[in-house]
């Protein structure tokens, strides 16, 4: 029976060949999309699991000092910033003959020498020395290998120092052996960002699984009515139910296997472009962007098995009796209005209980439940909405094409909606993200009405409670900054720990850890004003300097006011400085000067906002890329569904043409039957996406931020996907004319 099934599929005439070609094309597109997602996740996972030298450094314990008997090495890690790009910097000094080296270096550079990553080396060769190279004392001596890097664009420098120099640096740590480096997780993604990206991949996998499942199901059920009639004839001729099942499974599995092989081949062609995708903000090494061998094997084996199971499920009526497939079964029950309840409940939760209370943050459990209800409600409500739209179309117009299309859609809306159901979740998620991100990004860039945007902030204390830069070094730095023309400085001093240790009575916030100079504070009215006669006042200035979210900065302002406590700054260490400049071209030179005093990373508030805006925009682009891939898979499903529908209804359409129905009327019927569920699904999903985005923007965005119109990428992705799907439907018109030509009429 396997041989017979292969012959029927490969040599069964023009109709069998067309059916096989559509199955292969649809499955190939789905497999290519699936392999793209798997390859990006593999690259991400390999990068996060690499040996980590960054996480062996951090805040030094209180009272730490250089021990003359210590062995290993001293490391001080911090981050620098140049033209919107982060530079990972490690100052290291050997304490003995067996000093550990980071991965990618055979040995650490000695005092007066430094090693750089290839990307940083190219950057140093192209920019003036006073803007970047002067931050690294000594001469360049060596290149850091890829074992220490997360991607080809990483900017990394390892600076050789003496033990005394590193011991005086903030956050200096003693490293005894390379074992600490090899067992540590990837520090840059060690925190919640790693889980966030994993959740993102999981959501993408779920979002892609539904349309891919729909695609495989539609492909293997292609021309199901004619195939069931043919298999019923086999039963009448004496074939057993098991033999018919084998024929069906072989036919479906063959097309799925050929499609999977073609999808693997197509993925190899697009893989170089996939390697350019920046999931975490930077590129992965190209050789890491590839599925594992077992994943290739799972796809090549799993897709045909899934197709075979789908085919067997579609033949459940043939198993009952040979004539059961030939007879028309009762019409399916029309969908009920209760299907819209989960969608309405989810949108109501987002609009109300998710954001109850004074907190601006949503309740995580309620938010997850609301999103789950909305996503499930979109899929459940689709057939019911399709039926309503079909009935409304029949009432509004009396054209023959509309009546024929509306009657079929109203009779079986579930089947009509099934071919586009995979698009619903993708369009919903893409619209929600595209509605939230522009509003949040615009709020990020409006820090204090723009008055602090170009101010350079430079933290000098590596962690809360540190004493900051020594008074003498702080005075030296302030003198150099003030000597530059057009530069204004606000010194922020570190207060002693007295009064901040232990729990706060009443559970209130801890006392401020910093104080600001009133003369400098006058240059920054957004931060507040000092009481009359005060030389310096305490305040939560450290929160403003250390905040990585401009939305939180806006809520902190003003920091100083009439109730601020006056203090004396004599003998206090310098915790941070805020620097304003008349000439923006001096920014990198000022950053180089601050880097010599251990400041890091010195960034303007606009750069902080831009960094977060870039993360949000990248997340939006990745989500929209997933929407585009899903629309591609949905378009392939539509191709298969339209082609299969034409094959199944070849005989009734031919009879209609023989009865005098114009071919353009039949073409309009096919267009309406396919386009109405497609457009309806996209509109409802987009509306639900904006319904979810609105409350999030109102509560989470900055003061005065409102819903923003999604960017051109969103409209190009969704609009282009829908336009391509409609073109696919129009391409079926010539096939319709050929299949229903009166000269080809044949009745069985």
XYZ file of C-alpha atoms in Angstrom:
748
model
C 0.000 0.000 0.000
C 2.927 2.327 0.571
C 4.030 1.887 -3.053
C 0.493 2.516 -4.282
C 0.278 5.640 -2.177
C 3.542 6.947 -3.637
C 2.340 6.259 -7.179
C -0.968 8.022 -6.545
C 0.880 11.071 -5.221
C 3.627 11.256 -7.845
C 1.851 9.926 -10.929
C -1.800 10.679 -10.238
C -2.261 13.266 -12.971
C -2.278 17.030 -13.063
C -4.560 17.478 -10.069
C -2.368 15.273 -7.881
C 0.744 17.141 -9.007
C -0.838 20.527 -8.231
C -1.962 19.296 -4.840
C 1.526 17.975 -4.044
C 3.161 21.226 -5.180
C 0.934 23.315 -2.921
C 1.607 21.049 0.057
C 5.366 21.223 -0.534
C 5.373 25.020 -0.904
C 3.259 25.601 2.200
C 5.219 23.261 4.438
C 8.557 24.619 3.150
C 7.632 28.172 4.163
C 6.567 27.003 7.607
C 9.738 24.977 8.160
C 11.923 27.906 7.091
C 10.216 30.170 9.635
C 10.565 27.552 12.377
C 14.284 27.006 11.681
C 14.880 30.763 11.759
C 13.400 31.004 15.250
C 15.344 27.965 16.474
C 18.638 29.283 15.101
C 18.272 32.655 16.819
C 17.388 31.006 20.113
C 20.413 28.674 19.840
C 22.720 31.640 19.246
C 21.218 33.457 22.217
C 21.522 30.404 24.485
C 25.127 29.721 23.467
C 26.038 33.356 24.068
C 24.454 33.467 27.521
C 26.198 30.216 28.503
C 29.678 31.314 27.462
C 32.434 31.657 30.097
C 31.984 34.991 31.802
C 34.780 37.204 32.974
C 32.499 40.202 33.667
C 30.660 38.594 36.578
C 33.782 37.900 38.648
C 33.907 41.585 39.560
C 31.604 43.817 41.536
C 31.358 45.785 44.749
C 34.284 45.239 47.053
C 33.509 44.364 50.665
C 33.819 47.126 53.217
C 37.348 47.537 54.535
C 38.999 45.578 51.744
C 42.690 46.326 51.268
C 45.630 44.897 49.302
C 47.214 41.900 51.034
C 50.927 41.460 50.444
C 50.533 37.669 50.573
C 47.651 37.556 48.084
C 47.898 35.459 44.941
C 46.062 35.413 41.652
C 45.066 38.813 40.316
C 43.163 41.981 41.076
C 40.367 42.919 38.705
C 38.236 46.061 38.519
C 35.445 45.946 35.950
C 33.370 48.895 34.805
C 31.596 50.091 31.702
C 32.395 53.093 29.552
C 30.432 54.752 26.790
C 31.282 56.149 23.382
C 28.902 57.548 20.742
C 25.976 55.464 21.913
C 27.952 52.232 22.351
C 28.956 50.535 25.603
C 32.606 49.652 26.209
C 33.378 46.829 28.656
C 36.567 47.663 30.498
C 38.617 45.470 32.815
C 41.631 46.836 34.707
C 43.759 43.910 35.887
C 46.972 43.380 37.815
C 48.802 40.115 38.478
C 49.604 39.203 42.089
C 51.720 36.181 41.237
C 53.137 34.026 38.501
C 49.872 32.128 37.932
C 47.524 35.064 37.372
C 44.287 33.977 35.654
C 43.487 35.291 32.198
C 40.095 35.960 30.717
C 38.907 33.679 27.897
C 40.253 34.908 24.589
C 43.672 35.886 25.982
C 46.593 33.548 26.593
C 47.907 35.941 29.231
C 46.782 39.286 30.602
C 48.591 42.463 29.469
C 51.182 43.824 31.843
C 51.293 47.340 33.311
C 51.319 50.008 30.607
C 49.736 47.757 27.983
C 46.180 46.923 26.969
C 44.370 44.489 24.702
C 41.212 45.274 22.750
C 38.514 43.408 20.878
C 38.623 43.589 17.066
C 35.646 45.976 16.927
C 37.213 48.358 19.467
C 40.527 48.159 17.628
C 38.859 49.325 14.420
C 37.145 52.127 16.322
C 40.411 53.320 17.891
C 41.949 53.553 14.436
C 39.235 55.893 13.180
C 38.634 58.440 15.983
C 40.927 61.133 17.452
C 43.030 59.889 20.344
C 41.810 62.530 22.801
C 38.238 61.302 22.355
C 38.810 57.622 23.109
C 42.322 56.151 23.160
C 43.479 58.451 25.976
C 41.094 56.628 28.300
C 43.382 53.589 28.204
C 46.874 54.254 29.576
C 49.804 52.601 27.822
C 50.154 51.056 24.393
C 47.964 48.621 22.538
C 49.399 45.114 22.688
C 47.153 42.277 21.619
C 43.679 41.390 20.423
C 41.014 39.712 22.519
C 39.648 36.493 21.023
C 35.990 35.642 20.493
C 35.838 33.431 23.594
C 35.529 36.616 25.669
C 32.980 38.283 23.408
C 29.242 38.003 22.976
C 29.372 39.002 19.329
C 31.547 40.519 16.595
C 30.486 44.072 17.545
C 31.531 43.859 21.218
C 33.730 46.742 22.425
C 36.038 45.256 25.094
C 39.354 46.410 26.553
C 41.618 44.809 29.162
C 44.060 47.306 30.697
C 47.194 46.118 32.500
C 47.884 47.859 35.809
C 49.990 47.557 38.930
C 48.377 45.974 42.025
C 48.437 49.298 43.832
C 46.562 51.018 40.988
C 43.826 48.384 40.789
C 43.493 48.201 44.577
C 42.645 51.909 44.633
C 39.917 51.504 42.010
C 36.236 51.141 42.858
C 34.926 47.601 42.948
C 38.351 45.914 42.922
C 38.157 42.150 43.497
C 40.718 39.436 43.972
C 40.473 36.537 41.488
C 42.293 33.395 42.580
C 41.966 31.210 39.472
C 40.438 30.939 36.031
C 37.866 28.515 37.440
C 35.754 31.438 38.637
C 35.660 32.736 35.083
C 34.728 29.416 33.501
C 31.836 28.620 35.833
C 30.201 32.040 35.953
C 27.137 32.813 33.847
C 27.084 35.561 31.273
C 26.974 38.707 33.387
C 25.535 41.054 30.787
C 22.432 38.875 30.572
C 22.623 37.317 34.017
C 19.784 39.336 35.463
C 16.143 39.583 34.511
C 17.067 40.475 30.919
C 17.980 36.835 30.298
C 14.591 35.655 31.514
C 12.930 38.431 29.519
C 14.567 37.286 26.303
C 13.690 33.657 27.032
C 10.076 34.633 27.615
C 10.198 36.552 24.350
C 11.405 33.486 22.480
C 8.712 31.390 24.163
C 6.026 33.862 23.117
C 7.424 33.883 19.586
C 7.429 30.091 19.508
C 3.798 29.980 20.651
C 2.847 32.717 18.227
C 4.492 30.828 15.369
C 3.261 27.375 16.377
C -0.400 28.229 15.867
C -0.080 29.480 12.253
C 2.363 26.695 11.406
C -0.052 24.123 12.771
C -2.819 25.735 10.738
C -0.554 25.687 7.688
C 0.290 21.996 7.995
C -3.347 21.175 8.696
C -4.546 23.138 5.658
C -1.881 21.633 3.434
C -2.617 18.032 4.386
C -6.391 18.549 4.161
C -6.071 19.973 0.659
C -8.998 18.882 -1.531
C -10.283 16.819 1.383
C -13.744 16.253 -0.086
C -12.453 14.803 -3.379
C -9.843 12.752 -1.575
C -12.394 11.297 0.821
C -14.648 10.391 -2.109
C -11.695 8.666 -3.807
C -10.812 6.740 -0.662
C -14.458 5.801 -0.177
C -14.349 4.307 -3.670
C -11.346 2.231 -2.562
C -13.438 0.984 0.353
C -16.238 0.035 -1.986
C -13.727 -1.859 -4.119
C -12.716 -3.929 -1.099
C -9.939 -1.976 0.593
C -9.851 -2.178 4.355
C -9.941 0.824 6.659
C -6.302 0.231 7.565
C -5.234 0.221 3.911
C -7.068 3.490 3.272
C -5.355 4.995 6.307
C -1.982 3.974 4.940
C -2.743 5.578 1.565
C -3.828 8.828 3.235
C -0.845 8.936 5.586
C 1.652 8.238 2.791
C 0.177 10.924 0.556
C 0.252 13.551 3.320
C 3.624 12.543 4.754
C 5.302 12.542 1.310
C 4.312 16.141 0.621
C 5.274 17.191 4.140
C 8.672 15.471 3.899
C 9.456 17.100 0.539
C 8.305 20.443 1.959
C 10.504 20.012 5.045
C 13.532 19.224 2.876
C 12.835 22.266 0.712
C 12.391 24.409 3.823
C 15.799 23.280 5.141
C 17.381 24.167 1.791
C 15.712 27.586 1.717
C 16.860 28.288 5.273
C 20.474 27.765 4.220
C 19.989 30.511 1.626
C 18.512 33.032 4.092
C 20.779 32.107 7.005
C 23.360 34.879 6.283
C 20.556 37.444 6.513
C 19.245 35.836 9.724
C 22.718 36.222 11.275
C 22.386 40.014 10.912
C 19.335 40.150 13.213
C 20.134 41.913 16.505
C 18.028 40.160 19.131
C 19.876 41.488 22.200
C 21.087 44.722 20.619
C 24.163 43.277 18.927
C 24.851 40.621 16.353
C 25.643 37.043 17.233
C 28.635 35.292 15.739
C 27.333 33.972 12.375
C 28.362 30.359 12.969
C 26.216 30.262 16.126
C 23.058 31.156 14.199
C 22.120 27.631 13.205
C 19.770 24.895 14.413
C 21.325 21.931 16.187
C 21.551 18.612 14.273
C 18.885 17.079 16.500
C 16.582 19.999 15.705
C 17.007 19.394 11.985
C 16.198 15.722 12.578
C 13.181 16.576 14.739
C 11.767 18.882 12.071
C 12.338 16.398 9.247
C 10.703 13.637 11.267
C 8.060 15.588 13.166
C 6.498 17.511 10.273
C 5.652 14.388 8.208
C 4.313 12.641 11.326
C 2.124 15.653 12.111
C 0.906 15.746 8.518
C 0.101 12.031 8.586
C -1.836 12.355 11.841
C -3.782 15.296 10.432
C -4.661 13.283 7.334
C -5.880 10.342 9.427
C -8.010 12.671 11.536
C -9.583 14.151 8.416
C -10.621 10.642 7.298
C -12.533 9.791 10.456
C -15.805 9.736 8.462
C -14.387 7.182 6.009
C -13.668 4.796 8.858
C -17.378 4.701 9.778
C -18.557 3.292 6.428
C -17.447 3.427 2.791
C -20.538 5.414 1.848
C -20.269 7.750 4.829
C -17.768 9.985 3.104
C -19.832 10.215 -0.052
C -22.998 11.314 1.698
C -23.411 14.895 2.892
C -23.386 15.127 6.640
C -25.575 17.512 8.593
C -24.575 21.142 8.494
C -22.422 22.192 11.444
C -24.057 24.141 14.223
C -23.707 27.890 13.873
C -21.324 29.439 16.426
C -22.961 31.080 19.425
C -22.501 34.543 20.897
C -20.815 33.150 24.028
C -17.605 32.923 22.007
C -17.160 36.678 22.373
C -17.296 36.561 26.188
C -13.576 35.712 26.788
C -12.467 38.522 24.467
C -14.712 41.074 26.175
C -13.657 39.846 29.634
C -9.962 40.132 28.782
C -10.311 43.691 27.460
C -12.365 44.638 30.528
C -9.638 43.287 32.829
C -6.969 45.337 31.059
C -9.082 48.470 31.251
C -9.886 48.061 34.956
C -8.622 45.604 37.592
C -5.155 45.112 36.060
C -4.244 48.685 37.056
C -6.273 49.065 40.236
C -4.672 50.971 43.095
C -2.255 53.874 43.189
C 0.669 51.935 41.720
C 1.446 52.579 38.077
C 2.667 49.014 37.628
C 0.118 46.365 36.520
C -0.709 43.338 38.610
C 1.345 40.524 36.958
C -1.176 37.736 37.509
C -4.157 39.792 36.359
C -2.214 41.085 33.355
C -1.252 37.537 32.317
C -4.826 36.340 32.783
C -6.174 39.267 30.763
C -3.783 38.663 27.877
C -4.583 34.941 27.891
C -8.314 35.709 27.778
C -7.884 38.173 24.920
C -5.752 35.763 22.871
C -8.104 32.827 23.455
C -11.113 35.077 22.840
C -9.794 36.198 19.460
C -9.544 32.609 18.257
C -12.899 31.610 19.747
C -14.793 34.664 18.524
C -13.433 34.484 14.982
C -16.015 32.043 13.541
C -18.912 33.870 15.216
C -17.747 37.242 13.903
C -17.232 35.726 10.449
C -20.813 34.449 10.464
C -22.148 37.869 11.506
C -20.091 39.625 8.840
C -21.344 37.187 6.178
C -24.975 37.719 7.167
C -24.499 41.479 7.204
C -22.900 41.382 3.756
C -25.837 39.387 2.418
C -28.279 41.982 3.748
C -26.382 45.022 2.534
C -25.926 43.899 -1.046
C -27.917 41.655 -3.344
C -25.229 40.861 -5.877
C -24.951 37.245 -6.990
C -21.293 36.910 -5.949
C -21.933 38.368 -2.489
C -24.933 36.128 -1.904
C -23.063 32.981 -2.928
C -20.025 33.859 -0.798
C -22.095 34.952 2.198
C -24.221 31.810 2.109
C -21.176 29.541 2.203
C -19.444 31.591 4.914
C -22.563 31.675 7.069
C -23.102 27.934 6.624
C -19.595 26.969 7.767
C -17.757 29.972 9.284
C -15.415 27.762 11.306
C -13.825 26.279 8.189
C -13.571 29.704 6.552
C -11.902 31.244 9.604
C -9.530 28.324 10.171
C -7.227 29.269 7.305
C -6.569 32.731 8.783
C -6.781 31.932 12.508
C -3.005 31.728 12.741
C -2.727 35.408 11.848
C -4.887 36.632 14.707
C -2.393 36.242 17.550
C 0.486 37.645 15.506
C -1.417 40.762 14.452
C -2.721 41.234 18.012
C 0.715 41.038 19.640
C 2.337 43.162 16.949
C -0.342 45.849 17.240
C -0.185 45.937 21.042
C 3.591 46.347 21.009
C 3.487 48.866 18.163
C 0.937 50.887 20.143
C 2.870 50.856 23.426
C 6.459 51.326 22.269
C 6.150 54.686 20.405
C 4.348 56.278 23.366
C 6.896 55.015 25.890
C 9.829 56.013 23.674
C 8.457 59.523 23.269
C 8.073 59.745 27.046
C 11.626 58.489 27.570
C 12.999 61.353 25.509
C 11.118 64.094 27.401
C 13.218 64.038 30.578
C 12.256 67.019 32.728
C 10.864 68.821 29.741
C 14.206 68.440 28.004
C 16.150 70.613 30.477
C 18.394 67.711 31.533
C 18.643 65.974 28.180
C 22.149 67.160 27.261
C 23.521 67.057 30.814
C 26.315 64.520 31.312
C 25.969 62.408 34.451
C 29.050 60.640 35.801
C 28.768 58.361 38.857
C 32.024 58.059 40.820
C 30.813 55.766 43.629
C 30.598 52.148 42.393
C 27.791 51.065 44.723
C 25.397 52.502 47.352
C 27.167 53.416 50.553
C 30.583 53.931 48.938
C 32.516 57.021 49.912
C 33.090 58.124 46.328
C 36.222 59.758 44.974
C 38.668 60.907 47.650
C 38.337 64.623 48.533
C 41.725 65.518 47.045
C 41.087 63.647 43.781
C 37.561 65.055 43.678
C 38.817 68.616 44.025
C 41.347 67.959 41.260
C 38.632 66.635 38.923
C 36.321 69.570 39.655
C 39.134 72.038 38.929
C 39.836 70.428 35.536
C 36.176 70.446 34.607
C 35.623 74.063 35.640
C 38.740 75.139 33.726
C 37.093 74.151 30.442
C 35.193 76.991 28.742
C 31.423 76.644 28.541
C 31.268 73.818 31.106
C 29.070 73.909 34.209
C 29.455 71.386 37.020
C 27.192 70.196 39.842
C 29.221 68.260 42.432
C 27.307 65.544 44.303
C 28.976 64.383 47.518
C 28.683 61.049 49.336
C 27.314 61.330 52.878
C 28.617 59.097 55.674
C 26.689 55.852 56.321
C 25.641 57.053 59.786
C 21.863 57.010 60.091
C 21.257 54.825 57.046
C 22.185 51.408 58.411
C 19.451 49.026 59.510
C 15.703 49.148 58.966
C 13.968 52.508 58.816
C 11.423 53.115 61.603
C 7.920 53.022 60.184
C 9.084 51.344 56.994
C 9.718 54.594 55.119
C 12.464 55.256 52.553
C 16.064 55.381 53.791
C 17.680 58.785 54.290
C 19.451 60.319 51.274
C 22.978 59.098 50.614
C 24.194 62.224 48.829
C 24.305 66.003 49.047
C 24.594 68.591 46.279
C 26.387 71.908 46.135
C 23.842 74.757 46.046
C 25.944 76.971 43.795
C 26.010 74.257 41.145
C 22.381 73.304 41.759
C 21.276 76.749 40.598
C 22.292 75.751 37.053
C 19.770 72.864 37.068
C 16.374 74.212 38.172
C 14.684 70.925 37.265
C 16.444 69.328 40.277
C 15.023 71.899 42.696
C 16.279 74.806 44.775
C 18.142 75.086 48.042
C 16.689 76.819 51.111
C 17.893 80.337 51.648
C 21.410 80.531 53.095
C 22.302 76.852 52.536
C 25.651 75.965 50.948
C 24.736 72.315 50.267
C 21.631 70.183 50.853
C 20.892 66.489 51.130
C 18.622 64.750 48.641
C 18.176 61.601 46.590
C 20.563 62.863 43.931
C 22.105 59.394 43.671
C 18.802 58.037 42.379
C 18.776 60.571 39.576
C 22.383 59.811 38.641
C 22.009 56.028 38.775
C 18.521 55.717 37.261
C 18.501 53.893 33.936
C 14.864 54.738 33.219
C 13.981 58.354 32.385
C 10.386 57.639 33.394
C 11.557 57.092 36.967
C 13.732 60.222 36.795
C 10.679 62.278 35.961
C 8.894 60.969 39.058
C 11.873 61.828 41.311
C 12.049 65.492 40.368
C 12.431 67.881 42.048
C 15.033 66.430 44.408
C 15.729 69.537 46.526
C 13.287 72.014 48.047
C 12.597 74.283 51.014
C 12.455 71.271 53.359
C 15.891 69.924 52.318
C 18.441 69.608 55.119
C 21.536 71.777 54.870
C 24.919 70.068 55.375
C 28.608 70.848 55.085
C 30.584 69.084 52.334
C 34.082 69.561 53.786
C 35.927 66.233 53.802
C 33.235 64.374 51.843
C 34.076 62.180 48.893
C 32.771 63.052 45.442
C 29.988 60.588 44.567
C 29.071 61.960 41.139
C 29.057 65.035 38.957
C 26.543 66.488 36.547
C 28.211 68.366 33.700
C 26.584 70.721 31.201
C 28.414 72.051 28.154
C 27.835 74.762 25.580
C 29.698 72.840 22.850
C 28.286 69.319 22.241
C 31.483 68.480 20.375
C 33.355 68.423 23.691
C 31.272 65.506 24.977
C 33.718 62.708 24.192
C 36.688 64.689 25.512
C 34.835 65.269 28.786
C 33.973 61.589 28.887
C 37.653 60.723 28.419
C 38.620 63.024 31.292
C 36.001 61.501 33.599
C 37.063 57.971 32.667
C 40.543 58.672 34.071
C 38.933 59.141 37.495
C 36.961 55.913 37.376
C 33.651 57.442 36.354
C 31.462 55.084 34.516
C 29.712 55.043 32.353
C 29.455 58.840 31.830
C 26.260 59.338 29.784
C 23.961 62.217 29.069
C 20.339 61.817 30.097
C 19.444 61.859 26.403
C 21.807 58.929 25.853
C 20.198 57.040 28.723
C 16.814 57.636 27.160
C 18.137 56.657 23.734
C 19.634 53.453 25.096
C 16.295 52.387 26.540
C 14.459 53.593 23.460
C 16.762 51.432 21.359
C 15.938 48.386 23.473
C 12.210 49.040 23.142
C 12.491 49.706 19.424
C 14.493 46.519 18.898
C 11.870 44.563 20.808
C 9.187 46.137 18.607
C 11.097 45.320 15.425
C 11.643 41.725 16.543
C 7.946 41.384 17.351
C 7.014 42.838 13.978
C 9.506 40.509 12.299
C 7.684 37.619 13.948
C 4.416 39.105 12.702
C 5.875 39.239 9.188
C 6.985 35.609 9.406
C 3.584 34.605 10.713
C 1.869 36.518 7.926
C 4.102 34.653 5.499
C 2.999 31.349 6.974
C -0.603 32.550 6.970
C -0.302 33.583 3.335
C 0.932 30.108 2.487
C -2.042 28.668 4.373
C -4.283 30.910 2.321
C -2.674 29.702 -0.907
C -3.298 26.116 0.128
C -6.857 26.847 1.290
C -7.794 28.720 -1.887
C -6.244 26.082 -4.136
C -7.880 23.283 -2.201
C -11.253 25.025 -2.281
C -11.073 25.387 -6.043
C -10.229 21.718 -6.487
C -13.039 20.627 -4.190
C -15.645 22.823 -5.898
C -14.491 22.299 -9.442
C -17.665 20.430 -10.369
C -20.251 22.890 -8.924
C -18.351 25.870 -10.312
C -18.254 24.198 -13.738
C -22.000 23.615 -13.572
C -22.529 27.266 -12.709
C -20.499 28.324 -15.720
C -22.448 25.938 -17.946
C -25.628 27.519 -16.575
C -24.442 30.932 -17.729
C -22.716 32.361 -14.666
C -19.868 34.668 -15.800
C -16.354 33.674 -14.779
C -15.859 37.082 -13.137
C -18.780 36.333 -10.799
C -17.173 33.079 -9.691
C -13.870 34.911 -9.233
C -15.633 37.462 -7.034
C -17.109 34.609 -4.973
C -13.649 33.146 -4.341
C -12.233 36.584 -3.508
C -14.991 37.408 -1.031
C -14.898 33.991 0.654
C -11.158 34.345 1.271
C -10.794 38.086 1.824
C -13.676 38.611 4.250
C -12.306 36.312 7.020
C -8.776 37.611 6.387
C -9.626 41.312 6.671
C -12.046 40.702 9.539
C -9.430 38.755 11.517
C -6.826 41.495 10.980
C -9.211 44.320 11.957
C -10.484 42.580 15.091
C -6.960 41.565 16.170
C -5.625 45.080 15.566
C -8.540 46.590 17.499
C -7.876 44.242 20.422
C -4.187 45.164 20.281
C -4.950 48.869 20.567
C -7.498 48.076 23.289
C -4.726 46.476 25.338
C -2.104 49.125 24.514
C -4.275 52.085 25.569
C -4.474 51.350 29.320
C -0.771 50.432 29.436
C 0.200 53.752 27.868
C -2.119 55.729 30.137
C -0.675 54.196 33.301
C 2.913 53.324 32.437
C 4.011 56.075 30.105
C 5.318 59.445 31.147
C 3.199 62.391 32.216
C 1.322 63.721 29.225
C 2.160 60.735 27.001
C -0.703 59.525 24.870
C -1.306 56.748 22.405
C 0.967 57.296 19.435
C 0.367 56.181 15.875
C 2.465 53.062 15.157
C 5.499 53.603 12.988
C 5.861 52.836 9.285
C 7.408 49.448 10.047
C 4.115 48.305 11.557
C 2.015 49.457 8.615
C 4.517 48.044 6.134
C 4.503 44.695 7.924
C 0.788 44.263 8.527
C -0.396 46.136 5.447
C 2.165 44.449 3.233
C 1.224 41.026 4.587
C -2.469 41.604 3.981
C -1.813 43.014 0.508
C 0.324 39.996 -0.361
C -2.416 37.666 0.844
C -4.997 39.451 -1.301
C -2.681 39.198 -4.306
C -2.414 35.475 -3.645
C -6.192 35.229 -3.841
C -6.237 37.188 -7.101
C -3.613 34.859 -8.541
C -6.125 32.026 -8.157
C -8.452 33.604 -10.752
C -6.624 32.170 -13.806
C -6.645 28.748 -12.139
C -10.379 29.115 -11.554
C -10.991 29.917 -15.216
C -8.971 26.897 -16.277
C -10.588 24.440 -13.869
C -14.128 25.529 -14.693
C -13.780 25.798 -18.471
C -16.898 24.186 -20.064
C -14.723 22.220 -22.491
C -13.130 20.441 -19.515
C -16.415 19.512 -17.913
C -16.471 15.909 -16.761
C -19.010 14.226 -14.507
C -18.332 11.095 -12.503
